[in-house]
mmCIF file of C-alpha atoms in Angstrom:
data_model
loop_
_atom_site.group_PDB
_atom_site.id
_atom_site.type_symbol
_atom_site.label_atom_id
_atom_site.label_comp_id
_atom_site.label_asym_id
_atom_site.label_seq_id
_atom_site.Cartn_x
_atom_site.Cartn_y
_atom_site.Cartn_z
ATOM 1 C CA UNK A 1 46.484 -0.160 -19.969
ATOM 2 C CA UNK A 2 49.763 -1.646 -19.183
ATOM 3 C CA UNK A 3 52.225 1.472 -18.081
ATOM 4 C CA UNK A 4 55.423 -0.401 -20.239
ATOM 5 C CA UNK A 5 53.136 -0.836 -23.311
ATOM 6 C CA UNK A 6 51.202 2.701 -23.801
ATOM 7 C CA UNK A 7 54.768 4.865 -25.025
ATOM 8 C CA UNK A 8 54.865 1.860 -27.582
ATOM 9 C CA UNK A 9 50.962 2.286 -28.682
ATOM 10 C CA UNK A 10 51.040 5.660 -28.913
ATOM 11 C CA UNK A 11 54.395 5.730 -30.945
ATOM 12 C CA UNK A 12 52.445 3.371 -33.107
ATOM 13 C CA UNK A 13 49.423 5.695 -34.074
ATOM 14 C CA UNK A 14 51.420 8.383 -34.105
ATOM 15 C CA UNK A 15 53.569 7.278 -36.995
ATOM 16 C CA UNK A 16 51.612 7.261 -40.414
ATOM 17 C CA UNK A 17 53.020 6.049 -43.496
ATOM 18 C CA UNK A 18 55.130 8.817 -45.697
ATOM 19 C CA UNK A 19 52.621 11.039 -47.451
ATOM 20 C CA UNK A 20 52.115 11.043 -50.584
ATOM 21 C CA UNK A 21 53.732 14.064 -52.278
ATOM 22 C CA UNK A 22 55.287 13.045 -55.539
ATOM 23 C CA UNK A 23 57.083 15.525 -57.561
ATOM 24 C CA UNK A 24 55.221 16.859 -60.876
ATOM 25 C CA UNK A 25 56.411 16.809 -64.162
ATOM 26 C CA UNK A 26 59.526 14.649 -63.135
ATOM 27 C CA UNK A 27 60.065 11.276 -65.164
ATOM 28 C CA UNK A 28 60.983 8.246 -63.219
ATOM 29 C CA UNK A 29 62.029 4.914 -64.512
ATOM 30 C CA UNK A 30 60.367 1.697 -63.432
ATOM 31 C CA UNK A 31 61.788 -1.448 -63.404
ATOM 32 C CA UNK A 32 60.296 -4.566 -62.191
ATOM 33 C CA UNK A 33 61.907 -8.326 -62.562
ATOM 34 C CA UNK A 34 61.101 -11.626 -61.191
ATOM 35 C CA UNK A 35 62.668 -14.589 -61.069
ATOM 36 C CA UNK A 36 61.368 -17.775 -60.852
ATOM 37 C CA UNK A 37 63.555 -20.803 -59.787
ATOM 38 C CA UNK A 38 62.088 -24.445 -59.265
ATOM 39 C CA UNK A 39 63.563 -27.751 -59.518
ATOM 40 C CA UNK A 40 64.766 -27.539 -63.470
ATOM 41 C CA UNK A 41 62.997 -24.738 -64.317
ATOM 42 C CA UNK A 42 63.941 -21.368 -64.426
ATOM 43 C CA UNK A 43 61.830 -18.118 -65.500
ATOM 44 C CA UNK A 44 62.722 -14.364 -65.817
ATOM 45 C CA UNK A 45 60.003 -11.769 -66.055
ATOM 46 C CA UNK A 46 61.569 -8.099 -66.594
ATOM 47 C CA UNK A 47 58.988 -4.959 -67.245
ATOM 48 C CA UNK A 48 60.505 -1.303 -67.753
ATOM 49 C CA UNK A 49 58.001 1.529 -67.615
ATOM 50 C CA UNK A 50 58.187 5.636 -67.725
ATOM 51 C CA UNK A 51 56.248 7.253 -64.785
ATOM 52 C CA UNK A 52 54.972 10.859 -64.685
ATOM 53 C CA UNK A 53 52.814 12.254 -62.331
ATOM 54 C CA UNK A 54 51.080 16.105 -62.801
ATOM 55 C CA UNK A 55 48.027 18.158 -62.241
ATOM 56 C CA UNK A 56 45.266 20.014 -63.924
ATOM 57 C CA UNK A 57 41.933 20.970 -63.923
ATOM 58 C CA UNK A 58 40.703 17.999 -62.631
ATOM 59 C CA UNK A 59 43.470 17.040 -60.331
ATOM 60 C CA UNK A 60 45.988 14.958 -60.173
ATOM 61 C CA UNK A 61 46.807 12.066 -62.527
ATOM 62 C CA UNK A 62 49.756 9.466 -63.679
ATOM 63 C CA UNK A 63 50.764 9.211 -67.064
ATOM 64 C CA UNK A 64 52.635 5.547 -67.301
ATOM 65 C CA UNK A 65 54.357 4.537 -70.380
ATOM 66 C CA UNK A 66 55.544 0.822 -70.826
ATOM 67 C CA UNK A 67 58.856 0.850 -72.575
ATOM 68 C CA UNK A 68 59.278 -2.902 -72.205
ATOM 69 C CA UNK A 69 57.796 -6.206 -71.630
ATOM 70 C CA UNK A 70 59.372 -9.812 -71.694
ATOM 71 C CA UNK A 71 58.234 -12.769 -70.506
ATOM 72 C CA UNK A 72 58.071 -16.860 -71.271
ATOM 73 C CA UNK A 73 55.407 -17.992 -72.543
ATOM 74 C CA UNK A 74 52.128 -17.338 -70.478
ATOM 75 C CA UNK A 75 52.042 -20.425 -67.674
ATOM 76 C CA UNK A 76 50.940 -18.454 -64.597
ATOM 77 C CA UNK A 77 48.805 -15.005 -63.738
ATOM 78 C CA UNK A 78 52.503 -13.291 -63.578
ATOM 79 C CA UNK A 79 53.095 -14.264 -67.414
ATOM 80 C CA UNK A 80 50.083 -13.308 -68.445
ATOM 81 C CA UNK A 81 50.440 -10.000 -67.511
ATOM 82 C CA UNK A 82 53.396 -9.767 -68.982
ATOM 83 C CA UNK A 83 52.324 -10.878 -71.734
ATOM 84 C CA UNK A 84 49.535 -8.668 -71.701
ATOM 85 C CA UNK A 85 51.631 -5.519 -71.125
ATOM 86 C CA UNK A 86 53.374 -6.251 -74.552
ATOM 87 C CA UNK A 87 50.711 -5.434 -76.204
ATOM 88 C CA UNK A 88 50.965 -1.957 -74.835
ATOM 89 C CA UNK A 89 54.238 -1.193 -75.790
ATOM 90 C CA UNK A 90 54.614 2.750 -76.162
ATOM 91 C CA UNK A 91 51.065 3.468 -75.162
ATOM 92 C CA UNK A 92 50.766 6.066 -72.658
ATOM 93 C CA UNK A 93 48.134 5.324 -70.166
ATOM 94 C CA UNK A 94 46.445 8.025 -68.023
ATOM 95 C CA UNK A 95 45.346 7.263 -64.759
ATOM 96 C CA UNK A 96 43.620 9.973 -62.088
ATOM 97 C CA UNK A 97 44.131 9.602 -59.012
ATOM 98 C CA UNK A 98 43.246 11.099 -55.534
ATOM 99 C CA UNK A 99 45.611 13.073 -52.677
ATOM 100 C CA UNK A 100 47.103 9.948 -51.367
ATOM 101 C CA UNK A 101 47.638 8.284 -54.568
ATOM 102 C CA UNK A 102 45.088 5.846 -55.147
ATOM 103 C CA UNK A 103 43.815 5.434 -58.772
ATOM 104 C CA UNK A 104 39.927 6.524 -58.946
ATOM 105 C CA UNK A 105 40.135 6.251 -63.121
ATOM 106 C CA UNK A 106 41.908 4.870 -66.489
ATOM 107 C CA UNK A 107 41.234 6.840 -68.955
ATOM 108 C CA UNK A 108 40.260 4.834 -72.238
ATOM 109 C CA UNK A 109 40.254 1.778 -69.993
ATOM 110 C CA UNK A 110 37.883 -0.122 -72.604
ATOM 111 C CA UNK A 111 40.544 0.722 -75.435
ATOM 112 C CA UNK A 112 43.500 -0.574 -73.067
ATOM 113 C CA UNK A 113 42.050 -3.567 -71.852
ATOM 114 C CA UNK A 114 41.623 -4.602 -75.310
ATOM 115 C CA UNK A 115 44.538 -4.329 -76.315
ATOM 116 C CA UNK A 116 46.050 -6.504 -73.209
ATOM 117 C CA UNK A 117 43.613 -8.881 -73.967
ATOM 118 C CA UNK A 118 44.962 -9.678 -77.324
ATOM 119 C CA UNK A 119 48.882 -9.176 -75.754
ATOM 120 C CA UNK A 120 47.845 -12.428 -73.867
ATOM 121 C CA UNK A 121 46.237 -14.117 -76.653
ATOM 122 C CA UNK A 122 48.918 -13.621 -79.008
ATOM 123 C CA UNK A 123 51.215 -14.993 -76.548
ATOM 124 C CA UNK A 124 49.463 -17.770 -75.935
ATOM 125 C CA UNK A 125 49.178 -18.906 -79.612
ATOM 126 C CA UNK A 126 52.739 -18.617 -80.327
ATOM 127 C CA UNK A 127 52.465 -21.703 -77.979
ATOM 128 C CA UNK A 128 50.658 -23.950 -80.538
ATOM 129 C CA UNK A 129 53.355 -24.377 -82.590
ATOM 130 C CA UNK A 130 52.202 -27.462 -83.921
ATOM 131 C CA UNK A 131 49.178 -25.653 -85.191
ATOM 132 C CA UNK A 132 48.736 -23.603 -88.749
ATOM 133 C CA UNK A 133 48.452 -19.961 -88.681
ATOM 134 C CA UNK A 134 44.300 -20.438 -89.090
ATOM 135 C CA UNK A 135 44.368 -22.895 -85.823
ATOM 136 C CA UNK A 136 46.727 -20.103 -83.511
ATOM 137 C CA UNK A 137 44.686 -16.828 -84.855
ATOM 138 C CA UNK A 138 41.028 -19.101 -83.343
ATOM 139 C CA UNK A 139 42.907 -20.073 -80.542
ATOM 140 C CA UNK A 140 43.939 -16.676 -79.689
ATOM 141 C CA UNK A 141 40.625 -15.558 -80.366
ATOM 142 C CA UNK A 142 39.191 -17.676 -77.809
ATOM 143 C CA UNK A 143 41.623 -16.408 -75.155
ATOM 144 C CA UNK A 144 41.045 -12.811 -75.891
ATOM 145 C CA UNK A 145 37.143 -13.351 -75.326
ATOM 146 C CA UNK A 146 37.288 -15.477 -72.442
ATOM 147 C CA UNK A 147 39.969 -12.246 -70.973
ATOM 148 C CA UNK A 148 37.584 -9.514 -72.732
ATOM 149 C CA UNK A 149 34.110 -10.499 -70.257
ATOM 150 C CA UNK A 150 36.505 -9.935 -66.535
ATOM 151 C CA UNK A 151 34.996 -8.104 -64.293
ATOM 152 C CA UNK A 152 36.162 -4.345 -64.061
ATOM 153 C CA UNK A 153 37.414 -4.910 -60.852
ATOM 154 C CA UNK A 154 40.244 -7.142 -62.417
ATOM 155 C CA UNK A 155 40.362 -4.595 -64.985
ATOM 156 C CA UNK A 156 41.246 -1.878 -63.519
ATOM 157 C CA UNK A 157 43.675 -3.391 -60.999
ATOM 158 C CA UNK A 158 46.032 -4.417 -64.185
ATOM 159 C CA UNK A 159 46.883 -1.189 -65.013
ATOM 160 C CA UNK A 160 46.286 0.680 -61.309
ATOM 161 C CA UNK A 161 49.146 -1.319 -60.143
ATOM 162 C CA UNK A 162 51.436 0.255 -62.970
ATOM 163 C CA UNK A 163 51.353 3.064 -60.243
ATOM 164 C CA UNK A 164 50.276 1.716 -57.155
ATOM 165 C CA UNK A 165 53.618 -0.270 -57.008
ATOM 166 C CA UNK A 166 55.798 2.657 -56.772
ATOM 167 C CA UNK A 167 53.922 4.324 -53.832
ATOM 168 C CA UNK A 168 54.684 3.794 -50.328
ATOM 169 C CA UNK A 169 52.224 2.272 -47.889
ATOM 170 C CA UNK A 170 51.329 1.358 -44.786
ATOM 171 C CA UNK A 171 54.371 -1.044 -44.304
ATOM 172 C CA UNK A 172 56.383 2.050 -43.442
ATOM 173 C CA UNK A 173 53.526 2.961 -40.714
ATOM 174 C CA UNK A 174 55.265 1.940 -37.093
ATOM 175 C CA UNK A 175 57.764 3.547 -34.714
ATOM 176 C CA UNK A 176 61.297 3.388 -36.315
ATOM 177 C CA UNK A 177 63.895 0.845 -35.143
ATOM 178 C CA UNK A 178 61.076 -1.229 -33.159
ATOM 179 C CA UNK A 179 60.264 -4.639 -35.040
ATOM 180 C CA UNK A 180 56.295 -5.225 -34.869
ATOM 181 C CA UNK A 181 54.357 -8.447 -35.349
ATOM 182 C CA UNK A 182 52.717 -9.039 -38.452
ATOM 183 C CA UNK A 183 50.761 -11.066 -40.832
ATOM 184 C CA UNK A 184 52.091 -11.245 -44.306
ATOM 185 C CA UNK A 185 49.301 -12.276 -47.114
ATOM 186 C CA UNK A 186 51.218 -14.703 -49.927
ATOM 187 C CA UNK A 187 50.462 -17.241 -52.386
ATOM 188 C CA UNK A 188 51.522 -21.033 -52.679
ATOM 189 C CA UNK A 189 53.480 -22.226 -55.220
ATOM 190 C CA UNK A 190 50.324 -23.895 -56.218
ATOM 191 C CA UNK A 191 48.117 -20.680 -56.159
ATOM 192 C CA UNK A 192 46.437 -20.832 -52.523
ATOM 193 C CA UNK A 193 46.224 -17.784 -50.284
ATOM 194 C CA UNK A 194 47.898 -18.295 -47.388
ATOM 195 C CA UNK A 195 48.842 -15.909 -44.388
ATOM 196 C CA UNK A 196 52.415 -16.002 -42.519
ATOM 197 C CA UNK A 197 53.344 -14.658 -39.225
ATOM 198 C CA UNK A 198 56.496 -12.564 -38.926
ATOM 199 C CA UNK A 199 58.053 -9.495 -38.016
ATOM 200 C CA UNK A 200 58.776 -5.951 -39.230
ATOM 201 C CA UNK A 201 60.943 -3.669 -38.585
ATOM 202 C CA UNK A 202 61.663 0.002 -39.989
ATOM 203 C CA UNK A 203 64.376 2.185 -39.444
ATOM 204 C CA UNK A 204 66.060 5.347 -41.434
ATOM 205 C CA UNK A 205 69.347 5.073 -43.148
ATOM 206 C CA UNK A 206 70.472 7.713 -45.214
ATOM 207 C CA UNK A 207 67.652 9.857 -45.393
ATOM 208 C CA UNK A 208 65.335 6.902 -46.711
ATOM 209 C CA UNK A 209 62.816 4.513 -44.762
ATOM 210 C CA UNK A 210 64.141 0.996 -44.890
ATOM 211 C CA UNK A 211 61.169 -1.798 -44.152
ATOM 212 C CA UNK A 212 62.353 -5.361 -43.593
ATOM 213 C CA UNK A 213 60.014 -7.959 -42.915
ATOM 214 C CA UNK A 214 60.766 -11.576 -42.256
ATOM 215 C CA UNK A 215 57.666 -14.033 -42.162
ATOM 216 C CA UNK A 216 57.515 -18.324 -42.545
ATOM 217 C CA UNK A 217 54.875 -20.740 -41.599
ATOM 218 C CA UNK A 218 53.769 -24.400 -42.889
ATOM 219 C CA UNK A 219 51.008 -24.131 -45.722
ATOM 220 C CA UNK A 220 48.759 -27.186 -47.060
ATOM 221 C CA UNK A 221 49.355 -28.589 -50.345
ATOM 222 C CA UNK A 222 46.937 -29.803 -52.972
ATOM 223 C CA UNK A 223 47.107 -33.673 -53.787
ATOM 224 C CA UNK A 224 48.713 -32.910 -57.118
ATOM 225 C CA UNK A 225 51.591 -31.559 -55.367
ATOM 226 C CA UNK A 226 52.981 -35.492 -54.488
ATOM 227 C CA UNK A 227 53.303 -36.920 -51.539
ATOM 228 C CA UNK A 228 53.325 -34.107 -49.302
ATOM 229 C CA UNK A 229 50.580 -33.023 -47.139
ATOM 230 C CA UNK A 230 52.132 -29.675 -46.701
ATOM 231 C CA UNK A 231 55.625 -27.639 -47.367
ATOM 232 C CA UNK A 232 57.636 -24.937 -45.160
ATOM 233 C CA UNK A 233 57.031 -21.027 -46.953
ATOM 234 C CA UNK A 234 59.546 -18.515 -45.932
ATOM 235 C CA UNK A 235 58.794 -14.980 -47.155
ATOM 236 C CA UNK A 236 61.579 -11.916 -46.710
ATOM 237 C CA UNK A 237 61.014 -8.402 -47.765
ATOM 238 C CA UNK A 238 62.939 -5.582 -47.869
ATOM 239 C CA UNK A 239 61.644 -2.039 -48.998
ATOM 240 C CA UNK A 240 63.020 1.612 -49.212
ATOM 241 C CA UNK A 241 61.163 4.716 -48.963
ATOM 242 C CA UNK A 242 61.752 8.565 -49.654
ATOM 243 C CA UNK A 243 59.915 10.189 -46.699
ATOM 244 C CA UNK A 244 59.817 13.696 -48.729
ATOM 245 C CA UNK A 245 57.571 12.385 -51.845
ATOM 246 C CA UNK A 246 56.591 8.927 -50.727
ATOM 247 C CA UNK A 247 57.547 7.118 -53.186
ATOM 248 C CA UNK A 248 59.777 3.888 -53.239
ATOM 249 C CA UNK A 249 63.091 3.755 -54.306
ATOM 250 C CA UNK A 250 63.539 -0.009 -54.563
ATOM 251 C CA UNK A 251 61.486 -3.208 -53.344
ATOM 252 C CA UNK A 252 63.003 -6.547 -52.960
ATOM 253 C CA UNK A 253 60.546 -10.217 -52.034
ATOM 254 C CA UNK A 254 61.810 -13.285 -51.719
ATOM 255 C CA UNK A 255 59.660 -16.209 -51.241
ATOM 256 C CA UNK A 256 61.190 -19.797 -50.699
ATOM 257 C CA UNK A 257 59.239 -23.170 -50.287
ATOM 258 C CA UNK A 258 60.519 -26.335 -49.022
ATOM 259 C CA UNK A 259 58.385 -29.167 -49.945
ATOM 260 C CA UNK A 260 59.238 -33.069 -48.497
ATOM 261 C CA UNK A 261 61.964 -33.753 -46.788
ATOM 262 C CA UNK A 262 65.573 -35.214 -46.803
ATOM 263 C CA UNK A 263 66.036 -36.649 -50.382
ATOM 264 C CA UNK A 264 62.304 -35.788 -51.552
ATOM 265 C CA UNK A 265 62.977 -32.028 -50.596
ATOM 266 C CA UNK A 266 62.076 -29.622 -53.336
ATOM 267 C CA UNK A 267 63.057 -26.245 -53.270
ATOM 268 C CA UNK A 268 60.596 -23.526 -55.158
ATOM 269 C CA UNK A 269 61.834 -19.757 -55.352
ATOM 270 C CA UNK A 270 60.332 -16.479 -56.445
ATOM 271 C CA UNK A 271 62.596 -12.891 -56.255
ATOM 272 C CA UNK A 272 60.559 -10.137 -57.424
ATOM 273 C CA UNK A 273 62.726 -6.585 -57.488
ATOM 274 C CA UNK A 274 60.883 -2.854 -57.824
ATOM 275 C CA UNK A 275 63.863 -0.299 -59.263
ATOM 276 C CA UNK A 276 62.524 3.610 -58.906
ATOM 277 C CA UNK A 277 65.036 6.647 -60.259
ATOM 278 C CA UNK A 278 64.381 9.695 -61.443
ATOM 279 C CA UNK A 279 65.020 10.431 -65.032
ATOM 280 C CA UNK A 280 67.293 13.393 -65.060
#
């Protein structure tokens, strides 16, 4: 092994992400928003949610209650589970979960995902507004059955993520104040996986873990995108972290793509923002 690079290796395994210790019985408030911006389009997605965690006999569990849900009307896989979520207004969910925070169960999950279901269909009939009320309440029917045979996979990652995106992970996991190369997972504008190469850096400021990553490569476009074979995708992330519970205090992503060029440019933009505070 290279003498300059084994202090940097073992830095690296020797720095896990913060552990998972969240307070019990404290509230926090969750707030989650994304913006979508492209050409003359413009959509805002805003979800507000109570988070509790606590312990009993069978260890320890989330309860996560959705105060609020708006949307536009369902266009992509972020508006429908928007839309979904509105149909779960008030409803606490219960989810168990093991030491380092990952869900192992939803309680009711049958009852819940019903309910979703019909959150999207509703939405998506209000869309038909050409249609009388006996054409929108088939439609919606449809939707809710197609939705009501997914895979419990899909399921349960709808509602595990009500939790899962306030813990921190392994972003945070690398020596502090040393920016790391890494590969950054993302999704065209168009809904292709793609994978950017970047950096990341994390350092400490003010008693929190600050992760900032900055990532960009070209991606191939579908046909139906125009003329372009392929567009420019920048993603930038910035995340805090309390060390003590680890738990984040805010998230912030911001994914740009440039498609064509010089008159033909488009530009397509997504900010998604995670809020975390404790309810006092």
């Amino acid at each position: 092994m290279n003498a300059l690079l084994a202090p940097l290796l073992i830095a690296q395994a020797a720095v896990p992400a913060p552990a998972f210790a969240p307070p019990l019985a404290t509230p926090f408030r969750i707030v989650t928003e994304r913006i979508q911006i492209g050409g003359d389009r413009q959509q805002h997605h805003r979800t507000e949610r109570m988070l509790r965690f606590g312990r009993n006999a069978l260890g320890l569990y989330a309860e996560v209650t959705l105060i609020a849900a708006t949307a536009p009307t369902p266009g992509d896989a972020a508006d429908m589970f928007e839309a979904g979520y509105r149909g779960l207004l008030s409803r606490t969910i219960v989810l168990r979960l093991d030491e380092s925070g990952n869900v192992s169960e939803i309680e009711d999950l049958d009852s819940l995902w019903e309910a979703f279901c019909r959150g999207v269909a509703a939405m998506a009939a209000s869309r038909r507004t050409d249609a009388g009320a006996e054409e929108r309440e088939a439609f919606a029917e449809r939707i809710a059955a197609t939705l009501r045979v997914s895979p419990i996979a899909r399921r349960r990652a709808a509602f595990a993520t009500l939790v899962s995106e306030a813990i921190a992970d392994d972003d945070f996991a690398q020596p502090h104040g040393i920016p790391l190369s890494v590969e950054v997972p993302g999704r065209t504008p168009f809904g292709g996986a793609v994978t950017l190469q970047g950096m990341r850096r994390v350092d400490r400021a003010e008693g929190l873990l600050r992760s900032t990553t900055e990532a960009s490569g070209t991606v191939p476009l579908p046909p139906a995108a125009g003329t372009a074979e392929s567009a420019v995708m920048t993603i930038a992330i910035e995340r805090t972290a309390d060390p003590a519970t680890g738990l984040l205090r805010t998230a912030r992503e911001t994914v740009r793509t440039s498609i064509g060029e010089d008159d033909a440019r488009r530009e397509l933009s997504v900010v998604s923002t995670v809020h975390i505070e404790r309810v006092r």
